[in-house]
CSV table of C-alpha atoms in Angstrom, one decimal:
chain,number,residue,atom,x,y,z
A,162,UNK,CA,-9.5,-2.5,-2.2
A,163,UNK,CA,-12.8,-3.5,-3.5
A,164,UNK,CA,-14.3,-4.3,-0.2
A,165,UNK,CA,-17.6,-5.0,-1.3
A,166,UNK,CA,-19.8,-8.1,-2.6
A,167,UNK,CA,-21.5,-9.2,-5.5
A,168,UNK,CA,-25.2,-8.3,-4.0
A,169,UNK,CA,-24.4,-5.1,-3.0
A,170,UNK,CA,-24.0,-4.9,0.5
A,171,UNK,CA,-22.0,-1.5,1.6
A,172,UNK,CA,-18.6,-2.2,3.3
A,173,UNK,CA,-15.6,-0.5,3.6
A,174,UNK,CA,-11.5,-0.5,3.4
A,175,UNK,CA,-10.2,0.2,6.9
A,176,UNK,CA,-14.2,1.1,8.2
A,177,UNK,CA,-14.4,3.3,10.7
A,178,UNK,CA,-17.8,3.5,12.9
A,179,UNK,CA,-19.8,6.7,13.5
A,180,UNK,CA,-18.9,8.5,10.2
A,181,UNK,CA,-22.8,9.6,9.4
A,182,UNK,CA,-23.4,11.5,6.0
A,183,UNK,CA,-20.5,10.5,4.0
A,184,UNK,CA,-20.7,9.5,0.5
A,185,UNK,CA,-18.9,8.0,-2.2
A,186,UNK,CA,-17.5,10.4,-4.9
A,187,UNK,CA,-15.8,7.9,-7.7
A,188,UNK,CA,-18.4,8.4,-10.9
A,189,UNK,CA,-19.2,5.2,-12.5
A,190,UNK,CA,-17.5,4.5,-16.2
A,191,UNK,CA,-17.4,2.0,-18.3
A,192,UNK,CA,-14.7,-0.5,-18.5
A,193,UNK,CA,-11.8,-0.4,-21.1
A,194,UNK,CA,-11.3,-4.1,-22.2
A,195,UNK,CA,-8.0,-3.9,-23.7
A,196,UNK,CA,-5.2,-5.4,-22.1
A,197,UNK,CA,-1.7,-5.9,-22.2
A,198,UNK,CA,0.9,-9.2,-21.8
A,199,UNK,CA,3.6,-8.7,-20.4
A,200,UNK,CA,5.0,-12.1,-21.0
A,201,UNK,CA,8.9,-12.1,-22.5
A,202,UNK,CA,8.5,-8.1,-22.5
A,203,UNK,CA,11.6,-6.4,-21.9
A,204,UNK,CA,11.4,-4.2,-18.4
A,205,UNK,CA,12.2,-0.9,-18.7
A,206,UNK,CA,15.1,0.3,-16.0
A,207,UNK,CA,14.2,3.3,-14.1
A,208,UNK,CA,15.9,5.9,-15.0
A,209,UNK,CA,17.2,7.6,-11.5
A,210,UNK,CA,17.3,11.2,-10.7
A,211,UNK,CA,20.1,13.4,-11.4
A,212,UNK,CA,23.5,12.7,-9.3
A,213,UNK,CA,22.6,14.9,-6.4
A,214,UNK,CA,19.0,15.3,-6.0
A,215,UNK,CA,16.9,12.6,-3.7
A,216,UNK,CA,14.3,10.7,-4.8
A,217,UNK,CA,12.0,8.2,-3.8
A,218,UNK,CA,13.4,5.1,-5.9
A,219,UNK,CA,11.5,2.1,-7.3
A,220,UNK,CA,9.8,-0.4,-5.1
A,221,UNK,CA,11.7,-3.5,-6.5
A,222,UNK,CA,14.9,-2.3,-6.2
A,223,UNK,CA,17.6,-3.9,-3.4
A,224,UNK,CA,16.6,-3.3,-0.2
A,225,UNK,CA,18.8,-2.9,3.1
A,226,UNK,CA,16.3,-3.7,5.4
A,227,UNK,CA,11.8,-3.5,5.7
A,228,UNK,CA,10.1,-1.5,8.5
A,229,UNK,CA,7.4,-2.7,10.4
A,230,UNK,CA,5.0,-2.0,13.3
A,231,UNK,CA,3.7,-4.1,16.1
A,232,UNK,CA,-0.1,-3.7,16.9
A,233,UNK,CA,-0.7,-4.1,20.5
A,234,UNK,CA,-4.1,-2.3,21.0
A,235,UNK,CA,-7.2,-3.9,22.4
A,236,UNK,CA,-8.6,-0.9,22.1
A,237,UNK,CA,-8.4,-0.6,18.3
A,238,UNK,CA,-8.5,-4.1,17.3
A,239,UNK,CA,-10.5,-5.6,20.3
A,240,UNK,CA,-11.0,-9.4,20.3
A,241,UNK,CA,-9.0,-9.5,17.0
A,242,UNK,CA,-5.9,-8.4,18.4
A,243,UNK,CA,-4.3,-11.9,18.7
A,244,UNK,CA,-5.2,-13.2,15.1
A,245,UNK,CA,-3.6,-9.6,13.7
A,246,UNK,CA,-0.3,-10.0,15.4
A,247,UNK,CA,-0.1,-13.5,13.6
A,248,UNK,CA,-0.7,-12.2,10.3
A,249,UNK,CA,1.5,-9.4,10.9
A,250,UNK,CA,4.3,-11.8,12.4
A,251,UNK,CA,3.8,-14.4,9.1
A,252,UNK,CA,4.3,-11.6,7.4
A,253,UNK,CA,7.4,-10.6,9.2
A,254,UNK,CA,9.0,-14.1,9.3
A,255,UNK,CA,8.4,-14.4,5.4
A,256,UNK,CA,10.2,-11.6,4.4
A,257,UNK,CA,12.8,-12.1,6.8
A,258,UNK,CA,13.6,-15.2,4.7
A,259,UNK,CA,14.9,-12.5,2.1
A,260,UNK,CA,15.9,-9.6,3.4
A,261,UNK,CA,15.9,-7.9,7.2
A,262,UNK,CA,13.1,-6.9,8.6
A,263,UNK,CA,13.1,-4.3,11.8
A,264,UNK,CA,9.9,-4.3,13.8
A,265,UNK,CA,9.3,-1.3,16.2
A,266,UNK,CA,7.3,-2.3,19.2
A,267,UNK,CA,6.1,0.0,22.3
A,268,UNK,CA,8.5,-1.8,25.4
A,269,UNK,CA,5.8,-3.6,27.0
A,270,UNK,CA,5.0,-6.4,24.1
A,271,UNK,CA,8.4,-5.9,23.0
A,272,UNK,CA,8.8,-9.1,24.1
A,273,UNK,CA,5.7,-10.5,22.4
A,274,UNK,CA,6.7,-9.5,19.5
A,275,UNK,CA,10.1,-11.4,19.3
A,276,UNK,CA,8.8,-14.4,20.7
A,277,UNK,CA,6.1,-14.4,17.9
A,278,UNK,CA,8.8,-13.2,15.0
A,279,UNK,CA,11.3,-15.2,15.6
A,280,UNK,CA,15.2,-14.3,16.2
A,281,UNK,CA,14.7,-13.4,12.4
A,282,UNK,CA,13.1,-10.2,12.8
A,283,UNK,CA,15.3,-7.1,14.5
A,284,UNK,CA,12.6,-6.2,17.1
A,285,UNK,CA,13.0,-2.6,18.5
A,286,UNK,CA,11.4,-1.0,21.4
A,287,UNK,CA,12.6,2.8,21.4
A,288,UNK,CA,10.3,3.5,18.5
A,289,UNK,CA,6.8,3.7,19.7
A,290,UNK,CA,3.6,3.1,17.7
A,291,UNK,CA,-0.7,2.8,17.7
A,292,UNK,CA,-0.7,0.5,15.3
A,293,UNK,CA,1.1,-1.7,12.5
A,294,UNK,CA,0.3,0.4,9.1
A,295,UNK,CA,3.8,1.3,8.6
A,296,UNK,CA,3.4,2.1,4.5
A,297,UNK,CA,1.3,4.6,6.4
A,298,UNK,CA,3.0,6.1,9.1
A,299,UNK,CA,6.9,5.6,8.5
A,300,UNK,CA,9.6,7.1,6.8
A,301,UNK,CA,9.8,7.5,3.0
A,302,UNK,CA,13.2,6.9,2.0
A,303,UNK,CA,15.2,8.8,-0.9
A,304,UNK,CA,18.6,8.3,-2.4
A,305,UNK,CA,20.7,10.3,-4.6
A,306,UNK,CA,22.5,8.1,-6.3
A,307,UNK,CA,26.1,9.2,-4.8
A,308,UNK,CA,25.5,7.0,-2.6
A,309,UNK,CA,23.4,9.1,-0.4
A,310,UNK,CA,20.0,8.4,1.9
A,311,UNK,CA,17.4,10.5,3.3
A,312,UNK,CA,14.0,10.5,4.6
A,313,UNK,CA,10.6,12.4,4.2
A,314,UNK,CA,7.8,12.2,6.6
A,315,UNK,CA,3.8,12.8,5.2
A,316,UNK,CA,2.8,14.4,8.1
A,317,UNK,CA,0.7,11.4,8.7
A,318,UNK,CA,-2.7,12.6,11.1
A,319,UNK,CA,-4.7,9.7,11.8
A,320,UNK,CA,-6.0,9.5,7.9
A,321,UNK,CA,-7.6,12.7,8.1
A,322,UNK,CA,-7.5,12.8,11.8
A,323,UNK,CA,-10.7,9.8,11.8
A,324,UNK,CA,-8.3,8.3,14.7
A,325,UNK,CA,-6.0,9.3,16.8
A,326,UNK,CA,-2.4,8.4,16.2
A,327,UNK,CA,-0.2,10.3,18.7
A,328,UNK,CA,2.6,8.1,18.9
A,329,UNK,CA,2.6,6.8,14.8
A,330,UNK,CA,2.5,10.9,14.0
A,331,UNK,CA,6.0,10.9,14.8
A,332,UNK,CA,7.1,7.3,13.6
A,333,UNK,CA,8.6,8.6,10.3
A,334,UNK,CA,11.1,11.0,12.2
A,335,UNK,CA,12.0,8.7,14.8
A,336,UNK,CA,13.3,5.8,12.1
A,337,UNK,CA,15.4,8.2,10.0
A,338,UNK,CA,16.7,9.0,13.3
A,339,UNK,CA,17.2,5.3,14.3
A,340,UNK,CA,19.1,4.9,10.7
A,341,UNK,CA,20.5,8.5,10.9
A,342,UNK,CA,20.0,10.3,7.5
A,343,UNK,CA,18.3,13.9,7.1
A,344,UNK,CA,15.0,14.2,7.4
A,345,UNK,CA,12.0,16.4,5.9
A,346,UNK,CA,8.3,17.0,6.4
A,347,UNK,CA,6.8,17.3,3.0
A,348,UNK,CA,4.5,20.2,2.4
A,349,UNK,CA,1.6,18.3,2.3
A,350,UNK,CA,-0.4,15.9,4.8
A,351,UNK,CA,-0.8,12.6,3.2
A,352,UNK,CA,0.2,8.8,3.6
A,353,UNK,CA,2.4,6.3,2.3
A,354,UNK,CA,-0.1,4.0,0.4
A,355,UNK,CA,-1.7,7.0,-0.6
A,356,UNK,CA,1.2,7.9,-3.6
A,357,UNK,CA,2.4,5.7,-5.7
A,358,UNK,CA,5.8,6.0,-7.5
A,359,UNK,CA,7.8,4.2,-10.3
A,360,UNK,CA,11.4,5.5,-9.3
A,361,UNK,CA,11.5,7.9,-12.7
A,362,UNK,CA,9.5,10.9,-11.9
A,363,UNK,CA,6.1,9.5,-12.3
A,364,UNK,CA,3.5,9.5,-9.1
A,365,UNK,CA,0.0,8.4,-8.7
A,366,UNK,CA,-2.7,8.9,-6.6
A,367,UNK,CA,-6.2,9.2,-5.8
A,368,UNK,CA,-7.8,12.7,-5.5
A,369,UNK,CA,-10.4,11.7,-3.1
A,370,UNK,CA,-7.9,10.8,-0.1
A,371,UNK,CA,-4.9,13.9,-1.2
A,372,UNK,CA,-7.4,16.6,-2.4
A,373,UNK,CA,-9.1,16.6,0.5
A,374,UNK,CA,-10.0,19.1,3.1
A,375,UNK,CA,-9.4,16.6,6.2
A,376,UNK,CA,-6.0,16.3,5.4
A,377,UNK,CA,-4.9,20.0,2.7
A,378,UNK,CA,-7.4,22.3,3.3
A,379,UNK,CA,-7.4,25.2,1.1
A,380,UNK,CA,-5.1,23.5,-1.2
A,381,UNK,CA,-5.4,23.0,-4.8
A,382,UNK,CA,-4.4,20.4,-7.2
A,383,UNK,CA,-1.0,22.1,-8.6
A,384,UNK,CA,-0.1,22.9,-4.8
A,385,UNK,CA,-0.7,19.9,-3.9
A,386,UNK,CA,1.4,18.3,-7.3
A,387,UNK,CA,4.1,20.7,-6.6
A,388,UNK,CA,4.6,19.0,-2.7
A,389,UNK,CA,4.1,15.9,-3.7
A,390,UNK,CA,6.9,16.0,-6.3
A,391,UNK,CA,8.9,18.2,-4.5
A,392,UNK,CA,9.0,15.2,-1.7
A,393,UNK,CA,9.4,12.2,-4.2
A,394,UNK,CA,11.8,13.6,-6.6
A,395,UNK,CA,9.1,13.6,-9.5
A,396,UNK,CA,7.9,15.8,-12.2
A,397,UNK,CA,4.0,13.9,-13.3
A,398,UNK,CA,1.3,13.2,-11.0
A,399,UNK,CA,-1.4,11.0,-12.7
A,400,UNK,CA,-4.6,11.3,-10.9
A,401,UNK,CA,-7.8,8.9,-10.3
A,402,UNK,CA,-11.2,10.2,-9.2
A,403,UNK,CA,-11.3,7.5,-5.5
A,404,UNK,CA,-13.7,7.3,-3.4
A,405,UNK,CA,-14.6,9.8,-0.3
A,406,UNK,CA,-15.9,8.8,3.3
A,407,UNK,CA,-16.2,5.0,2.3
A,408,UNK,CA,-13.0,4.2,4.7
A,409,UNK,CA,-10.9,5.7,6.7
A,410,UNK,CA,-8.3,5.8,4.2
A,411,UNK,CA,-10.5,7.6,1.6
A,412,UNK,CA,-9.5,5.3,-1.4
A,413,UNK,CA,-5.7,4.3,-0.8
A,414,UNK,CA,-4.2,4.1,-4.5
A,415,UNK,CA,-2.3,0.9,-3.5
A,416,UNK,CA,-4.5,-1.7,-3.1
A,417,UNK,CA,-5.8,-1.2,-6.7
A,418,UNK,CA,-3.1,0.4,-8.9
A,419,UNK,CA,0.4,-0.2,-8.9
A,420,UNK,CA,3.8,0.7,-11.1
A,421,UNK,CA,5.5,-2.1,-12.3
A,422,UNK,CA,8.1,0.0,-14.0
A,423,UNK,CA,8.6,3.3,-16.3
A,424,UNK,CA,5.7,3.1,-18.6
A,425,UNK,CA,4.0,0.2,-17.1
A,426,UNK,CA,1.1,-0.4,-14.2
A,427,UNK,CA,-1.3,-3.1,-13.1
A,428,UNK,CA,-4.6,-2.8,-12.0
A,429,UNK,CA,-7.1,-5.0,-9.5
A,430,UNK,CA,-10.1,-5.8,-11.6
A,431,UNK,CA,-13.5,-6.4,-9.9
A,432,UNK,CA,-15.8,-9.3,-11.6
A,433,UNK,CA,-17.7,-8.5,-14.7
A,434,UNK,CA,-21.1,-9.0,-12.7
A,435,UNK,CA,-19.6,-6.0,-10.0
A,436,UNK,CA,-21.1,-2.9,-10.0
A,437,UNK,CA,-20.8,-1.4,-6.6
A,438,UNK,CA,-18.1,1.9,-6.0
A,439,UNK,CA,-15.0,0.2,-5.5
A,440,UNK,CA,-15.6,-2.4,-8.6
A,441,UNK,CA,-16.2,1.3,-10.8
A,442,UNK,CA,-13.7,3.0,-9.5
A,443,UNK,CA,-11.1,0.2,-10.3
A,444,UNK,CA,-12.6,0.5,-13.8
A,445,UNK,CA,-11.8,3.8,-13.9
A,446,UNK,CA,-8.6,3.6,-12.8
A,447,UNK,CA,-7.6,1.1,-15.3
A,448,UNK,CA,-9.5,3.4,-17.9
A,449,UNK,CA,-7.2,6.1,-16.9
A,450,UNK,CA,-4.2,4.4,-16.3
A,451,UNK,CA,-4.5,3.2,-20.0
A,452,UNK,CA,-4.5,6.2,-21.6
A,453,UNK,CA,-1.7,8.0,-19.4
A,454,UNK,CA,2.0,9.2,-20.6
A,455,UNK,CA,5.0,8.3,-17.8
A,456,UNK,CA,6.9,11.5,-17.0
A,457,UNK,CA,8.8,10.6,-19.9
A,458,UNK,CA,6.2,10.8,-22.4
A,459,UNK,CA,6.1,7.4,-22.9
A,460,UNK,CA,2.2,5.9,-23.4
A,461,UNK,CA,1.5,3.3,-20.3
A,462,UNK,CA,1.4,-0.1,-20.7
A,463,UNK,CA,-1.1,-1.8,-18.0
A,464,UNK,CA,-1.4,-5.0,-17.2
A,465,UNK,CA,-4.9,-6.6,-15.2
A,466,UNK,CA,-4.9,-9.0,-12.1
A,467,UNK,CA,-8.0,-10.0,-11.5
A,468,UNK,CA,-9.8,-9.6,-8.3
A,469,UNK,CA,-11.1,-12.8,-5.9
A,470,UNK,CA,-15.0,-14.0,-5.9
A,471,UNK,CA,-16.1,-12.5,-2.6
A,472,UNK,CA,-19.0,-15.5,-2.8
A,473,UNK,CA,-15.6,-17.7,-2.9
A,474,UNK,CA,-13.0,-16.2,-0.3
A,475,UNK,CA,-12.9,-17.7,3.8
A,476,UNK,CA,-13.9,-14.5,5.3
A,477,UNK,CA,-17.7,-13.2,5.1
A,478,UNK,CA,-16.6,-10.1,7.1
A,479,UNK,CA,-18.4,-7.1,5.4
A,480,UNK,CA,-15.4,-4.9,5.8
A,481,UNK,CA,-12.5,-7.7,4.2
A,482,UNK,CA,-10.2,-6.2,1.9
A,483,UNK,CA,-9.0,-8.7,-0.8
A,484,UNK,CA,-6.5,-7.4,-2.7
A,485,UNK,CA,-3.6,-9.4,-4.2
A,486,UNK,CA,-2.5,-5.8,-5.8
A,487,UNK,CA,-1.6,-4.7,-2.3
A,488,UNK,CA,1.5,-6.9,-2.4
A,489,UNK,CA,4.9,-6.2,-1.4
A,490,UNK,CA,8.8,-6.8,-3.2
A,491,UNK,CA,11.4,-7.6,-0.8
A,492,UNK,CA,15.0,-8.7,-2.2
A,493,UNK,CA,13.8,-11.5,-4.8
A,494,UNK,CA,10.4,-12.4,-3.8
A,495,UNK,CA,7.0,-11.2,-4.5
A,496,UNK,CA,4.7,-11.5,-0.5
A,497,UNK,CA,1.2,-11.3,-1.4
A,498,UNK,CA,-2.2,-12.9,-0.4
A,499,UNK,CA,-4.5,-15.7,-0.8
A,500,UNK,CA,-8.1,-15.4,0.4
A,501,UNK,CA,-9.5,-19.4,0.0
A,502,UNK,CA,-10.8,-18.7,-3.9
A,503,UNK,CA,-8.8,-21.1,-4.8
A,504,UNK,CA,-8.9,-20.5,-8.7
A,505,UNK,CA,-8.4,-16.8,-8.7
A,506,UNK,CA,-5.8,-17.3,-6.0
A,507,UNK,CA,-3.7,-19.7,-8.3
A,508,UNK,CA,-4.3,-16.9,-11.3
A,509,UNK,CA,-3.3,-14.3,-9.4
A,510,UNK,CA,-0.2,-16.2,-8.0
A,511,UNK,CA,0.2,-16.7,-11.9
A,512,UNK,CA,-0.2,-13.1,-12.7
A,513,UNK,CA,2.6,-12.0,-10.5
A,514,UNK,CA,5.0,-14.7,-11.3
A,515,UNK,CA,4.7,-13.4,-15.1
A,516,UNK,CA,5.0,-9.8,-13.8
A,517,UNK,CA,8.0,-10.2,-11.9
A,518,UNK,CA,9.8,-12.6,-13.8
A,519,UNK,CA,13.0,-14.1,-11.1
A,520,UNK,CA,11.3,-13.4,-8.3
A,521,UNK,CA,9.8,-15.8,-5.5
A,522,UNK,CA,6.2,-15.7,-5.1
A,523,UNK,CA,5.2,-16.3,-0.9
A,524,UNK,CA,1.1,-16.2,-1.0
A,525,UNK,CA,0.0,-15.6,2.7
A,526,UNK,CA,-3.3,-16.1,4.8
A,527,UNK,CA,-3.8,-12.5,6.4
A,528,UNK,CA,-7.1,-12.7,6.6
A,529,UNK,CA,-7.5,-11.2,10.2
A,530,UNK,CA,-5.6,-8.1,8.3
A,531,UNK,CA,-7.5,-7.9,5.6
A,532,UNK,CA,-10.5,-7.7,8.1
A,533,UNK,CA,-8.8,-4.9,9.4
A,534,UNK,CA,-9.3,-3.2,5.8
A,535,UNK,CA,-5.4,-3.8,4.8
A,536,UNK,CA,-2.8,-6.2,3.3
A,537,UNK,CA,0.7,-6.8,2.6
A,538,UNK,CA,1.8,-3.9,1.4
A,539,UNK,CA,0.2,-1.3,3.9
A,540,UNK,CA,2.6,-2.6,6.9
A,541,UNK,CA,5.4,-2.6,5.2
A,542,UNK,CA,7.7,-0.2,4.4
A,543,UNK,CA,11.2,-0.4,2.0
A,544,UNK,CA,14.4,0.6,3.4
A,545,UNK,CA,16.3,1.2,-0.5
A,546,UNK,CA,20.0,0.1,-0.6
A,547,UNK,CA,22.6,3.0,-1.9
C-alpha cells in the first residue's frame, strides 16, 4: 500500500499500463489520532466456529505447511525477472527455517526454482502458474474443528480480468487436490488479499476492489456479504471505501489493514505531511476500523505501524509498494520488510515484535517485489494445522 510520495507524484500498487480514464474513488477524511498499546495486553483467543462447520481460521495459528508460486515470466516481469525470483526464493528459504514451505513451479524452471530455494523448500511441478501472488490465486483453507480441512477458491480472474491468468485461475483447485480435501468455488469473484479475517466471524475488506463491476457485476453489497461469509465461515463484514483503477488490484485490504485478533486490528499510517489517495484512504481505514464492533459486539481495538519515508527508502521506483503491514506469520515468526529507512524500519521491526509477543521477527529486502506492487504477504499463502 501507499505507493505514492511525499510531492505527489501518481503511482500505483501492482500498476498496470494502458488503463486510460480511471480514477481514484477513496474520499479524503481526516485522521483519527487516538491510538492504542498493546504492550502487556492480554490477546483474545479466537473463538472457532461451531464443531462442524468450516471456517477460515486465524492467520497466526499453527500451520502444516505455506504455499507459494514461482514467477518465471519475461513477459510479465521483463528484465526484473531474475531480481523477483530472489526475493521470492529469500522469502521461501526464510520461512522454511520455521515451517514447510511448498513452491509450485511450471516443469521447465522447476529446476530453477530448487536450485535457488534450497532442499528446504518442497518444489512441485504438476501445479502450473503465471505468476507468484499466491495470497491471490491459491486455495483458502477451512477447518472445522473435528479435525477436518477444506478449501475454497475466489474465482480468481486476472484482478478484474486487467491480465490474463489462465493457468493461476485454476491454482486454488489444483492444491486442494494436491492435499486432497473438498473443494468449493465461493459465490463471488474476488482474491485472497482482498478479505481479511480474524478466525471468529469477522471479515474485512475494501469495497472498491469486491463491489465492483469487473469482478460481481450486478451484485450488491448484502449479496456480496452473504458469499463472502458464506465462504469464510463469518457473520460481519466491515467495509472501507479503497481506491478504484489506481492498481490492478483495486486497493487490496492487506497491505494496509490487518486483524491481529478478535477485537483487535492494525493499520499502515502514511506521514503526517502525506496527502495523496493512498495516505487518505489509510486514514480512513484507521478512522473506520476505530470505531467498528467484531462480530461479537466487541468495540475494536487498533493499533498503528507507521509507514516508511519514501524520500528515505532504496528504491525510487514510482510504482514501489512499502508496506511492513503486508507481512506474513509462519509457525513462530513474524516475515516482513525493510525498505533502507533505517529508522522507520527499526520502529516498525519494533511495532511487530510488541504485537506479536513470542514470535521471531525475519525483516527481508524484497525490494524487486515491492516494485512489482506486492510484499510478503501477497505470495504466500497458510496451510492451517487441524
Amino acid at each position: 500500500m501507499f505507493p505514492h510520495t511525499s510531492d505527489g507524484r501518481s503511482v500505483g500498487r501492482r500498476q498496470f499500463l494502458g488503463a486510460a480514464g480511471l480514477v481514484a474513488a477513496g474520499a479524503a477524511v481526516t485522521m483519527a489520532t487516538g491510538s492504542t498499546a498493546f504492550a502487556g495486553t492480554r490477546r483474545p483467543a479466537a473463538t472457532p466456529a461451531a464443531a462442524g462447520a468450516f471456517a477460515v481460521p486465524a492467520e497466526d495459528g499453527r500451520h502444516t505447511r505455506t504455499w507459494m508460486a514461482w514467477p518465471d515470466s519475461s513477459t510479465i516481469w521483463r528484465n526484473q525477472l531474475s531480481g523477483v525470483q530472489s526475493n521470492i526464493a529469500l522469502i521461501a528459504k526464510t520461512i522454511a527455517k520455521y515451517e514447510p514451505v511448498y513452491m509450485c513451479a511450471n516443469p521447465a524452471s522447476a529446476a530453477k526454482a530448487r536450485s535457488m530455494c534450497g532442499s528446504a523448500v518442497t518444489v512441485i511441478s504438476t501445479i502450473p502458474v503465471d505468476d507468484c501472488w499466491m495470497r491471490d490465486t491459491g486455495a483458502v483453507f477451512r477447518t472445522d474443528g473435528l479435525g477436518g480441512l477444506d478449501a475454497v477458491g475466489l474465482n480468481f480472474n486476472g484482478w478484474g480480468g486487467k491480465q490474463t491468468h489462465a493457468k493461476d485461475a485454476l491454482v486454488a483447485q489444483r492444491i486442494a487436490g494436491y492435499v486432497g480435501v473438498p473443494f468449493t468455488a465461493a459465490d463471488l469473484t474476488a482474491e485472497g488479499g482482498a478479505i481479511e479475517q480474524d478466525g471468529a466471524g469477522t471479515l474485512m475488506a475494501t469495497r472498491s476492489s469486491i463491489i465492483n463491476s469487473n469482478r460481481n457485476p450486478g451484485m450488491s453489497q448484502g449479496q456480496l456479504e452473504t458469499a463472502m461469509c458464506a465462504a469464510y465461515g463469518a457473520s460481519k463484514v466491515i467495509w472501507f471505501a479503497g481506491i478504484v483503477g489506481q492498481d490492478i488490484t483495486d486497493d487490496h485490504v492487506d497491505a494496509t489493514s490487518r486483524f491481529l485478533a478478535p477485537g483487535m486490528g492494525t493499520v499502515q499510517m502514511p506521514l503526517a505531511t502525506d496527502t495523496d489517495a493512498w495516505s487518505n484512504d489509510a486514514r480512513q481505514q484507521y478512522q473506520i476500523l476505530s470505531t467498528s464492533t467484531s462480530a461479537t459486539g466487541t468495540p475494536m481495538s487498533v493499533s498503528k505501524i507507521q509507514g516508511p519515508d519514501y524520500y528515505k527508502i532504496r528504491s525510487t521506483n514510482a510504482n514501489f509498494v512499502a508496506s511492513y503491514a503486508n507481512y506474513y506469520l509462519c509457525n513462530g515468526a513474524v516475515i516482513s520488510a525493510q525498505f533502507g529507512d533505517t529508522t522507520a524500519d527499526a520502529a516498525a521491526r519494533s511495532t511487530l515484535a510488541r504485537l506479536f509477543p513470542g514470535r521471531t521477527v525475519e525483516q527481508l529486502n524484497i525490494d524487486y517485489l515491492g516494485a512489482g506492487g506486492g510484499g510478503i504477504h501477497c505470495v504466500t499463502q497458510q496451510q492451517p494445522a487441524v
